[in-house]
Coordinates of C-alpha atoms in Angstrom, one line a residue:
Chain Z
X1 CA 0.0 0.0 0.0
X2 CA -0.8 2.5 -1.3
X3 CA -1.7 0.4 -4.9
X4 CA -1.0 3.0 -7.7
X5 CA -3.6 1.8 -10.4
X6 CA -2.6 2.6 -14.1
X7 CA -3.3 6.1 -14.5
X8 CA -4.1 9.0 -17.5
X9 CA -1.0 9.8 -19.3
X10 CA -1.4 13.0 -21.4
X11 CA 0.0 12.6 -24.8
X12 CA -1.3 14.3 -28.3
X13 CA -1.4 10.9 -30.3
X14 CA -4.4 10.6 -32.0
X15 CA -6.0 7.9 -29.8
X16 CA -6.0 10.5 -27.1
X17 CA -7.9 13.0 -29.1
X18 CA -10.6 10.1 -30.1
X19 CA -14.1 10.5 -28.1
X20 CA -13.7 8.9 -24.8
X21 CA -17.7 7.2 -26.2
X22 CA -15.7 5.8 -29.1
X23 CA -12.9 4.4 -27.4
X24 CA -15.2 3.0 -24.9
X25 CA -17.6 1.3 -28.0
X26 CA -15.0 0.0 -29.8
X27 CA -13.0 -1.5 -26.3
X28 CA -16.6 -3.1 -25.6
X29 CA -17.3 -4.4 -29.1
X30 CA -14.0 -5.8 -30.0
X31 CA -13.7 -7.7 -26.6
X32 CA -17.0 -9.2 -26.8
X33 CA -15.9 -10.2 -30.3
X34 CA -12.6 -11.2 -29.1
X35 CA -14.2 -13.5 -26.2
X36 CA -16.8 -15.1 -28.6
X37 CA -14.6 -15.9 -31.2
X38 CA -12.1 -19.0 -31.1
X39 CA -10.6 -18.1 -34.7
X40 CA -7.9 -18.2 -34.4
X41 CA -6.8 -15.6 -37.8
X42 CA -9.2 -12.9 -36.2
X43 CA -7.8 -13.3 -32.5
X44 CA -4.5 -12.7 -34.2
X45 CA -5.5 -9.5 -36.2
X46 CA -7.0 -8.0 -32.8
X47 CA -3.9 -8.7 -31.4
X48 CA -1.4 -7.1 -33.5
X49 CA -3.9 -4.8 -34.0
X50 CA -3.8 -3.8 -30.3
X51 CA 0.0 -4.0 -29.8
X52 CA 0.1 -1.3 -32.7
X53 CA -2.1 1.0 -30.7
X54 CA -0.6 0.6 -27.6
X55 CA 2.5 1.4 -30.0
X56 CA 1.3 4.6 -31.2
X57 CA -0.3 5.6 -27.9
X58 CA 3.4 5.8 -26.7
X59 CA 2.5 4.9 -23.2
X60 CA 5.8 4.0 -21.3
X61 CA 6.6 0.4 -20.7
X62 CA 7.4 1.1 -17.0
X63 CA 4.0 2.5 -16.3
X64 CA 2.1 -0.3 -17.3
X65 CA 4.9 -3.5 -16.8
X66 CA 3.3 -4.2 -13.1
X67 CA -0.2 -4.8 -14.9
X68 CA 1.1 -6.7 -17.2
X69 CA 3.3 -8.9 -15.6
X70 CA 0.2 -10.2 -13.3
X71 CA -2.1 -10.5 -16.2
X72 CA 0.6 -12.8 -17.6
X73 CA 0.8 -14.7 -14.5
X74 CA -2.7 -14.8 -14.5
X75 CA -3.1 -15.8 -18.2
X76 CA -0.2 -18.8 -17.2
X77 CA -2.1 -19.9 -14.5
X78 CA -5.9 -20.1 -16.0
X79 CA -3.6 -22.1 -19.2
X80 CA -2.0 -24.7 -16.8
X81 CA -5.2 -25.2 -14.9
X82 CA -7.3 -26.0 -17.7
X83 CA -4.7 -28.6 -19.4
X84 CA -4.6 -30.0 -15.8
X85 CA -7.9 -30.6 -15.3
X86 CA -9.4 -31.0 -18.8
X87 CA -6.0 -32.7 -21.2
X88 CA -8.5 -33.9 -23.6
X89 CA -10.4 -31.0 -24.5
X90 CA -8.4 -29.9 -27.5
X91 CA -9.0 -33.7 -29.2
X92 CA -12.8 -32.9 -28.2
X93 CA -12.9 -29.7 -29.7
X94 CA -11.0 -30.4 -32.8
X95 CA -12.0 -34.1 -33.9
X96 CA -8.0 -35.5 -34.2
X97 CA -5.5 -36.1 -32.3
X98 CA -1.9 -35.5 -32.6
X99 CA 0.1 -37.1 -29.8
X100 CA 3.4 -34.9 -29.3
X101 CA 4.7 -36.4 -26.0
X102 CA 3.0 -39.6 -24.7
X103 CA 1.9 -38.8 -20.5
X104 CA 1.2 -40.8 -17.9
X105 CA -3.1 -41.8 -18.7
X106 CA -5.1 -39.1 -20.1
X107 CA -1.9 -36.7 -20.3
X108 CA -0.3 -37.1 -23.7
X109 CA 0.7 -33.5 -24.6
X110 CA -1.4 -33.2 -28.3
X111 CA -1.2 -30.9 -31.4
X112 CA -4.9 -29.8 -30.6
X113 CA -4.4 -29.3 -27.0
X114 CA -1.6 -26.8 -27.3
X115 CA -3.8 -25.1 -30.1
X116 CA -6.5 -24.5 -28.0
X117 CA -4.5 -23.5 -25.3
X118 CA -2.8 -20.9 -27.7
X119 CA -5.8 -19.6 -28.7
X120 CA -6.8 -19.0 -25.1
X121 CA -3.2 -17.0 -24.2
X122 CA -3.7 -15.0 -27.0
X123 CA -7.5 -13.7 -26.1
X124 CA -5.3 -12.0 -22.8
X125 CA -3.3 -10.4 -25.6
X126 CA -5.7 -8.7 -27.2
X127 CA -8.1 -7.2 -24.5
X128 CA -6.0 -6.3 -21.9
X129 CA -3.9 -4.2 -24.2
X130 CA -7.2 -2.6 -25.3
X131 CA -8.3 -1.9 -21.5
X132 CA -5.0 0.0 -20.6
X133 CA -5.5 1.7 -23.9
X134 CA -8.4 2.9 -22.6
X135 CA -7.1 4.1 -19.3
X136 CA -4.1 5.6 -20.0
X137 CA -5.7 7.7 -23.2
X138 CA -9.2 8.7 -21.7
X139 CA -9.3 11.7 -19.2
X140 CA -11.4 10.2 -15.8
X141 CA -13.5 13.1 -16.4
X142 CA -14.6 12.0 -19.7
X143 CA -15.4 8.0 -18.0
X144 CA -18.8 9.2 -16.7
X145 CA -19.5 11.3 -19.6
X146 CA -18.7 8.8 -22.4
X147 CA -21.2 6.0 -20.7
X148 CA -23.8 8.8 -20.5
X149 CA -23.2 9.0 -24.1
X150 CA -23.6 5.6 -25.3
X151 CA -26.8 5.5 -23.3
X152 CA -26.3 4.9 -19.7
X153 CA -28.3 7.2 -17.2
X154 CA -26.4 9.7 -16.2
X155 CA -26.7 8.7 -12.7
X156 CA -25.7 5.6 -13.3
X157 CA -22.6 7.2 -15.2
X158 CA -21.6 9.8 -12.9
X159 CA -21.8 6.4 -9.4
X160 CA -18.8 5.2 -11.6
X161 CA -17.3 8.7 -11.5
X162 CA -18.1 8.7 -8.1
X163 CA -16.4 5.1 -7.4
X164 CA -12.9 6.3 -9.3
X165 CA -12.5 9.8 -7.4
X166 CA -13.3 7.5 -4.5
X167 CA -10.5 5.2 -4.7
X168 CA -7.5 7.3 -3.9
X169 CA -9.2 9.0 -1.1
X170 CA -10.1 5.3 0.4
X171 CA -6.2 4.1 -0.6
X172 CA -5.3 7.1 1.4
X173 CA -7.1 6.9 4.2
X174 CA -6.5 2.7 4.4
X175 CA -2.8 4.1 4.7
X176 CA -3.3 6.4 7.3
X177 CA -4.8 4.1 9.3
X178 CA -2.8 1.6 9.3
X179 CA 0.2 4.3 10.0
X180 CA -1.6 5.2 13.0
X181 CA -2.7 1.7 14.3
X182 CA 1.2 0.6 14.1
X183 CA 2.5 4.2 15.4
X184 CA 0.4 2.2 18.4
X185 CA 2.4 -1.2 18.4
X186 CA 0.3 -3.3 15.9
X187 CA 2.4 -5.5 13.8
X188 CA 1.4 -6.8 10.9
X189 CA 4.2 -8.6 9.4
X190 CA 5.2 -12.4 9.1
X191 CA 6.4 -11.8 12.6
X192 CA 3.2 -12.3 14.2
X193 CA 1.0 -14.7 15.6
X194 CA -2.2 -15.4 13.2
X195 CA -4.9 -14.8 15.3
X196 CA -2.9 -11.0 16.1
X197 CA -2.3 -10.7 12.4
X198 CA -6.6 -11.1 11.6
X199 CA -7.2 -9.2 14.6
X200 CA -4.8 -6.5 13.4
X201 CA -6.3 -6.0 9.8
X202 CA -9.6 -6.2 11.3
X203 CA -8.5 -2.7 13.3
X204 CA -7.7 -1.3 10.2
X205 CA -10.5 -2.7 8.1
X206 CA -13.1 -1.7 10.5
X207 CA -12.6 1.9 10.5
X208 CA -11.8 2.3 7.5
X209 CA -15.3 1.0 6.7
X210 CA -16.9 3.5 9.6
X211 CA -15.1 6.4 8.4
X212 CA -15.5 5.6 4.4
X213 CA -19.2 5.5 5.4
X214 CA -19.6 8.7 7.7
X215 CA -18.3 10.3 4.0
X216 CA -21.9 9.9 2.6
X217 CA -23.7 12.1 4.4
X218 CA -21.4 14.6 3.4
X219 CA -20.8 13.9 -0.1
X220 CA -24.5 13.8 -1.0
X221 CA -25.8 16.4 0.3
X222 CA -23.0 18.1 -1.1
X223 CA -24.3 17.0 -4.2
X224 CA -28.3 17.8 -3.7
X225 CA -27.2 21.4 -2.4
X226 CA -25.5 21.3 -6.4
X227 CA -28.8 20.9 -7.6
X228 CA -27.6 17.2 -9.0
X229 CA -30.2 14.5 -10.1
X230 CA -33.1 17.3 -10.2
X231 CA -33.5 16.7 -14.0
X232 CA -33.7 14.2 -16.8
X233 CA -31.2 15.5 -18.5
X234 CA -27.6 17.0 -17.9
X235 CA -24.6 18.4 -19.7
X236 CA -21.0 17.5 -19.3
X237 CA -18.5 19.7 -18.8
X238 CA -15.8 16.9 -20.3
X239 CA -18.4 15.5 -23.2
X240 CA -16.3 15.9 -26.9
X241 CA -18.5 15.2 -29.8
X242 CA -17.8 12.8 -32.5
X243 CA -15.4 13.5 -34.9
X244 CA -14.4 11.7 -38.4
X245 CA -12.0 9.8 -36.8
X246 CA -14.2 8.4 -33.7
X247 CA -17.3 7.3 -36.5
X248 CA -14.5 5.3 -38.3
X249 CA -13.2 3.7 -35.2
X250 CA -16.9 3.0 -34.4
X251 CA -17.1 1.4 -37.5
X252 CA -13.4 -0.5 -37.3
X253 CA -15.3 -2.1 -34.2
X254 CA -18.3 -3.0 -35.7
X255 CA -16.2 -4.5 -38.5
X256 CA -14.6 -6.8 -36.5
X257 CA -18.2 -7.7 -34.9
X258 CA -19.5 -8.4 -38.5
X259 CA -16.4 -10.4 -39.1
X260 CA -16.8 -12.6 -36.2
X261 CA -20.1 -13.3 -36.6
X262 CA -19.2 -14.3 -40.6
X263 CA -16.5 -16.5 -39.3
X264 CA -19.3 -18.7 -37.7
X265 CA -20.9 -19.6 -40.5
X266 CA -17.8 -20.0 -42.7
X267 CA -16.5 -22.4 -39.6
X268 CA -19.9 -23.6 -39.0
X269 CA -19.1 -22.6 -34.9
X270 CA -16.7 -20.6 -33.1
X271 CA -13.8 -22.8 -33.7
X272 CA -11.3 -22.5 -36.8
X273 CA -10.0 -26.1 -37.2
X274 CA -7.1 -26.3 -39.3
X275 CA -6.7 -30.1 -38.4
X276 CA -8.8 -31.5 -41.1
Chain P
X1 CA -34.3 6.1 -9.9
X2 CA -32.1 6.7 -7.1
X3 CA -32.0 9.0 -4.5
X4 CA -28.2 11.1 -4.4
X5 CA -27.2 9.4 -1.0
X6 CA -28.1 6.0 -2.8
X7 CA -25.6 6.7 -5.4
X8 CA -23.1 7.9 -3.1
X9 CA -23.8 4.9 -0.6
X10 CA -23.4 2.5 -4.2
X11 CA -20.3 4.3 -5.2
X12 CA -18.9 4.2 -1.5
X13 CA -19.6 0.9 -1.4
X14 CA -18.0 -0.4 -4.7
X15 CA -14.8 1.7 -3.5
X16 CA -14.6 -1.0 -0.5
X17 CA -15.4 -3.5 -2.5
X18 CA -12.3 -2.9 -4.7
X19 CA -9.4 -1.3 -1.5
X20 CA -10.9 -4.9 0.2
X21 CA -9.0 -6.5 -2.8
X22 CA -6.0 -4.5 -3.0
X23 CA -5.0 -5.8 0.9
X24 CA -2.8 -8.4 0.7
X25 CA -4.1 -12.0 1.7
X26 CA -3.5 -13.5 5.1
X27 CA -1.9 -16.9 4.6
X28 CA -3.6 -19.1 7.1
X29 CA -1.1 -21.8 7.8
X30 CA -3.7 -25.0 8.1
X31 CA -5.4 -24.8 5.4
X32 CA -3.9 -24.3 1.6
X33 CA -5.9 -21.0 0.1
X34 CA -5.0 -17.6 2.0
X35 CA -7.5 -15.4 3.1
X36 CA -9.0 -13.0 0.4
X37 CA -10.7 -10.2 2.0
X38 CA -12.5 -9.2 -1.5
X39 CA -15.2 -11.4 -0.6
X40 CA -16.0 -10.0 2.2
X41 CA -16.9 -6.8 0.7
X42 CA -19.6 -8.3 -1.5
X43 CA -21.4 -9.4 1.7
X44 CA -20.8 -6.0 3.4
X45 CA -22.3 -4.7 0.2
X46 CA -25.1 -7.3 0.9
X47 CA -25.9 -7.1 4.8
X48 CA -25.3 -3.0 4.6
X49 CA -27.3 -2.1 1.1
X50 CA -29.9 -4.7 0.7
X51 CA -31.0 -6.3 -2.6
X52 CA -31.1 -3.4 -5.2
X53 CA -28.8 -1.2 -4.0
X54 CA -26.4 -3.9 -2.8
X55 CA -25.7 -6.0 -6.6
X56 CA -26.2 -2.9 -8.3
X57 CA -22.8 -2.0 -6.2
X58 CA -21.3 -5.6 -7.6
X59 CA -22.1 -4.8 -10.8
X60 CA -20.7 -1.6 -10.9
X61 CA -17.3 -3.5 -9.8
X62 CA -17.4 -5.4 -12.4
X63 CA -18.0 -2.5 -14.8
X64 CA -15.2 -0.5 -13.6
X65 CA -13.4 -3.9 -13.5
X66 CA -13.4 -4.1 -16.9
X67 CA -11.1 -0.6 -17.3
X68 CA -9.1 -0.9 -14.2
X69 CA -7.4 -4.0 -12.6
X70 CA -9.8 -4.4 -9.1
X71 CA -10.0 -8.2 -8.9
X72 CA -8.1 -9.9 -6.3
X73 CA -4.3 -10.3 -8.1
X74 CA -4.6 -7.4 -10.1
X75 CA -7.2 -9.1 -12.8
X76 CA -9.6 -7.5 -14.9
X77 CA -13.4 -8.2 -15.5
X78 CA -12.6 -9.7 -18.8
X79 CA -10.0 -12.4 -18.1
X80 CA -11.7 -13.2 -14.8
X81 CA -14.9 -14.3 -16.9
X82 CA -12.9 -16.1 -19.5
X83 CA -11.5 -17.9 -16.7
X84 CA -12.1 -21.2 -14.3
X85 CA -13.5 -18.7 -11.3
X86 CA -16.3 -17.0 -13.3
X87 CA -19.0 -18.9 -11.7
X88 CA -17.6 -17.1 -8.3
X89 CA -17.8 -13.6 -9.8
X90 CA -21.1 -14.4 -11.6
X91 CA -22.6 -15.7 -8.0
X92 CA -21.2 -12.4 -6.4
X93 CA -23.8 -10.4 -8.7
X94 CA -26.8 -13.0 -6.7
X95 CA -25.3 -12.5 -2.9
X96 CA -27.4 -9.2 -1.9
X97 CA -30.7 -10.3 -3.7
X98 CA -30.5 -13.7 -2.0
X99 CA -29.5 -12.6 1.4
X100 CA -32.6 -9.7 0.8
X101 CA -35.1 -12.4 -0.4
X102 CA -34.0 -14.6 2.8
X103 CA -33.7 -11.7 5.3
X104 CA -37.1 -10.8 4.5
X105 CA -39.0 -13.9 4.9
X106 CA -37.7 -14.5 8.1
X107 CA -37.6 -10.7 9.6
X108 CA -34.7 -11.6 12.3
X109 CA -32.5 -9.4 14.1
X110 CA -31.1 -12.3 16.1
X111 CA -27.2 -12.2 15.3
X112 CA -26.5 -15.6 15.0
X113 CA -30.0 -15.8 12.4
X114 CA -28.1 -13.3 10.4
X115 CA -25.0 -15.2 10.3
X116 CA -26.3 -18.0 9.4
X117 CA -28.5 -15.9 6.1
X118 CA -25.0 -14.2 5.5
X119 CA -23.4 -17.8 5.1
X120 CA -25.9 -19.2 2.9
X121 CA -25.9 -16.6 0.5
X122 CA -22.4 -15.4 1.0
X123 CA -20.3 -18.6 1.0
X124 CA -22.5 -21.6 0.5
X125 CA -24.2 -20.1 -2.9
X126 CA -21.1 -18.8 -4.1
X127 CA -18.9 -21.7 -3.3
X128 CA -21.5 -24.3 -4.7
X129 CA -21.7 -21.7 -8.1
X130 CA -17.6 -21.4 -8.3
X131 CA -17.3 -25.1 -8.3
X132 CA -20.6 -26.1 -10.8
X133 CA -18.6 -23.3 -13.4
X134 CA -15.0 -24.5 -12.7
X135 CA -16.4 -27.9 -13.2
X136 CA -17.8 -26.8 -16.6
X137 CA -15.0 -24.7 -17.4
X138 CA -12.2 -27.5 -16.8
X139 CA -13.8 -30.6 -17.5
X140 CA -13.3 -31.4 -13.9
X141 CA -16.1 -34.1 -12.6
X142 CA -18.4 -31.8 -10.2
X143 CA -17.6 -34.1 -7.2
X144 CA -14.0 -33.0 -7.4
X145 CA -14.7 -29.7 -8.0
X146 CA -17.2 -29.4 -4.8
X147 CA -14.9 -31.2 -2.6
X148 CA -11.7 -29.4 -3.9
X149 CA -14.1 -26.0 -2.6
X150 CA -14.0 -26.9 1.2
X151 CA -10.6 -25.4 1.5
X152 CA -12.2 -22.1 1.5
X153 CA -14.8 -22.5 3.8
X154 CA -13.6 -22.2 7.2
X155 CA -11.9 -18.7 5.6
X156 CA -15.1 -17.3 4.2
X157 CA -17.0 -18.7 7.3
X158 CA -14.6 -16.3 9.5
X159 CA -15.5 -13.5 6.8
X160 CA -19.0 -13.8 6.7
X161 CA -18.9 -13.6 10.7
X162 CA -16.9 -10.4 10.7
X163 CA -19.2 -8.7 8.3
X164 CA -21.9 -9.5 10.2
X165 CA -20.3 -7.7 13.3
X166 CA -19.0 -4.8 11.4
X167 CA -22.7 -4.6 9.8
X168 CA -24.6 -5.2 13.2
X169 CA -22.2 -2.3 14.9
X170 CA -23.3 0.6 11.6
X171 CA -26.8 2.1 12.5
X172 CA -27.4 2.6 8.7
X173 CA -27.2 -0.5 7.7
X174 CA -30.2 -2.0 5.9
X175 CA -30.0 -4.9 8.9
X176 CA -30.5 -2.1 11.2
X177 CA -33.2 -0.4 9.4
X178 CA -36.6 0.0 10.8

């Protein structure tokens, strides 16, 4: 603590002059399309397609390694796990069977197993580059104002604004008390004994809860004497209409949507199965 | 549709929700899973929001989720559903209406009552939709999946306990509200 989450990096690249609404469309669309689809030609395209982007977004590798390193971990772990518990789904999903490496029982290491787990690594690779695209070109005042664009009440909209300005305050506040509670001979290392270690986050977790709480009273009313929620409508201070650029990434996205839903037929289902 | 101290209270709430998962987890040296305390915010959400207000706070997680890396180990909404503990997050979304729907047809403010609604909709529900998913998702058989899900009991047992008492103790909490 405190956890610095990827943050905004100003730049003047064109992706950071794109609509936060089209950015947010076209990170929605291509994911879904991205998760749907087991082809593995169109997960490739989305990939490279997002590692150029992140390319021209110049965002620096050390702000973003952290994230990355963990969704690689992550992506290594969900790969080992499936082939662990389920070696013969590739031969299942595929119709042949390749043996590479004869196992021990059900764990020969096969052609169509590594393909399918390939084609799972590679879905990480192409929609997590998009999500830090996201953050790292998008102003957080535009966040609340983009879903309010694609159609979200703007209540709705402005509880996620709400939830983001909250998170540093809360980070801050977990750090203080935990400062404090230690300045007072809580120890919260290895050192300890268990039951003192859960005893000792639940001294920091319980007023942290308290005092996040006591917050509302303040903030809302805040927000009432601001005249906010009294109409159906609202403007945004941060809104940015759509330019050329954001209709043709809006229509790059939908592309890809049309594509993957073409690929079903020409597959006749989600997987491409260059085995037969 | 919701009053400004609603949407504060949601937003407020989905804050916890994601600091609860950004604290690191506290190995427990006799049994093999540490103790997540991300969890344990989704039946705070549940025991101090209700039904509505309570899930729409889990699904505005998972929203914000799908931009910023809140999930326990620095994961996103979209991996996290690709992946063997979907049926966990998915069942997250159901904690508040079920412990609502429960807490209401029995009208209790007996602790241990509460506990024991907390439980069911907090760690048996989510535990017995984690392993029916993870099942599906691996090819696992579902009896080595359910038995495989134990481990975490006794830690989210201890959770759900604690949330109680930290729920019980706030006087605006929808268990306290009369």
């Amino acid at each position: 603590m405190p956890q610095r989450l990827i943050g905004y990096q100003a730049n003047k690249t064109f992706i950071h002059q794109l609509s936060g609404a089209s950015k947010l469309i076209y990170f929605i669309l291509v994911s879904v399309a991205c998760m749907t689809t087991y082809d593995t030609r169109l997960i490739l395209f989305i990939s490279l397609l997002s590692l150029i982007l992140l390319k021209i977004a110049k965002i620096p590798w050390k702000n973003i390694s952290f994230v990355i390193s963990f969704v690689t971990f992550f992506a290594i772990m969900n790969v080992i796990m499936v082939y662990l518990f389920a070696p013969n789904y590739g031969q299942d999903i595929y119709q042949s069977q390749t043996i590479l490496l004869k196992g021990w029982g059900n764990y020969n290491l096969t052609s169509q197993e590594l393909f399918y787990l390939f084609n799972l690594s590679l879905k990480y690779f192409s929609t997590v580059p998009l999500a830090i695209l996201f953050l790292t070109t998008t102003h957080p005042s535009q966040f609340a104002s983009s879903l309010n664009q694609i159609g979200m009440p703007y209540k709705v909209a402005y509880a996620i604004s709400l939830t983001l300005r909250y998170i540093p305050d809360v980070q801050e506040e977990f750090y203080m008390i935990r400062t404090s509670q230690e300045a007072r001979g809580l120890e919260l290392s290895k050192k300890a004994k268990l039951l003192d270690r859960i005893k000792g986050n639940l001294q920091i977790i319980i007023p942290l809860i308290f005092s996040s709480l006591d917050r509302i009273d303040t903030v809302s009313t805040a927000m009432e004497l601001r005249r906010f929620g009294k109409e159906k409508k609202r403007s945004w201070y941060s809104a940015q209409p759509f330019s050329k650029l954001d209709i043709l990434t809006i229509g790059l996205a939908l592309t890809i949507v049309s594509l993957t839903i073409f690929l079903f037929f020409i597959n006749q289902g989600r997987f491409y199965n260059p085995f037969i | 549709m919701f009053k400004t101290k609603d949407l504060a209270y949601m937003a407020m709430m989905t804050t916890l929700i994601i600091i609860l998962g950004f604290i690191p987890a506290i190995p427990l040296g006799f049994i093999p899973v540490p103790i997540v305390l991300q969890n344990m915010g989704i039946m705070l959400a549940a025991l101090i929001l209700g039904g509505r207000r309570g899930s729409l706070s889990v699904l505005l997680f998972m929203l914000i989720g799908f931009i910023v890396p809140v999930f326990s180990g620095k994961a996103t909404t979209l991996p996290v559903f690709m992946g063997p503990t979907a049926g966990y997050v998915f069942a997250w979304l159901l904690v508040p209406f079920v412990f609502a729907g429960l807490y209401k047809a029995l009208q209790s403010q007996n602790k241990v009552i509460l506990f024991a609604l907390i439980w069911l909709a907090g760690v048996l529900l989510v535990d017995l939709i984690g392993a029916t998913w993870m099942s599906i998702h691996t090819g696992m058989p579902l009896g080595a999946a359910l038995v495989s899900n134990l481990v975490f009991i006794p830690g989210d047992t201890i959770k759900a306990g604690l949330a109680t008492i930290i729920a019980y103790k706030l006087r605006e909490s929808y268990i306290n509200a009369k």
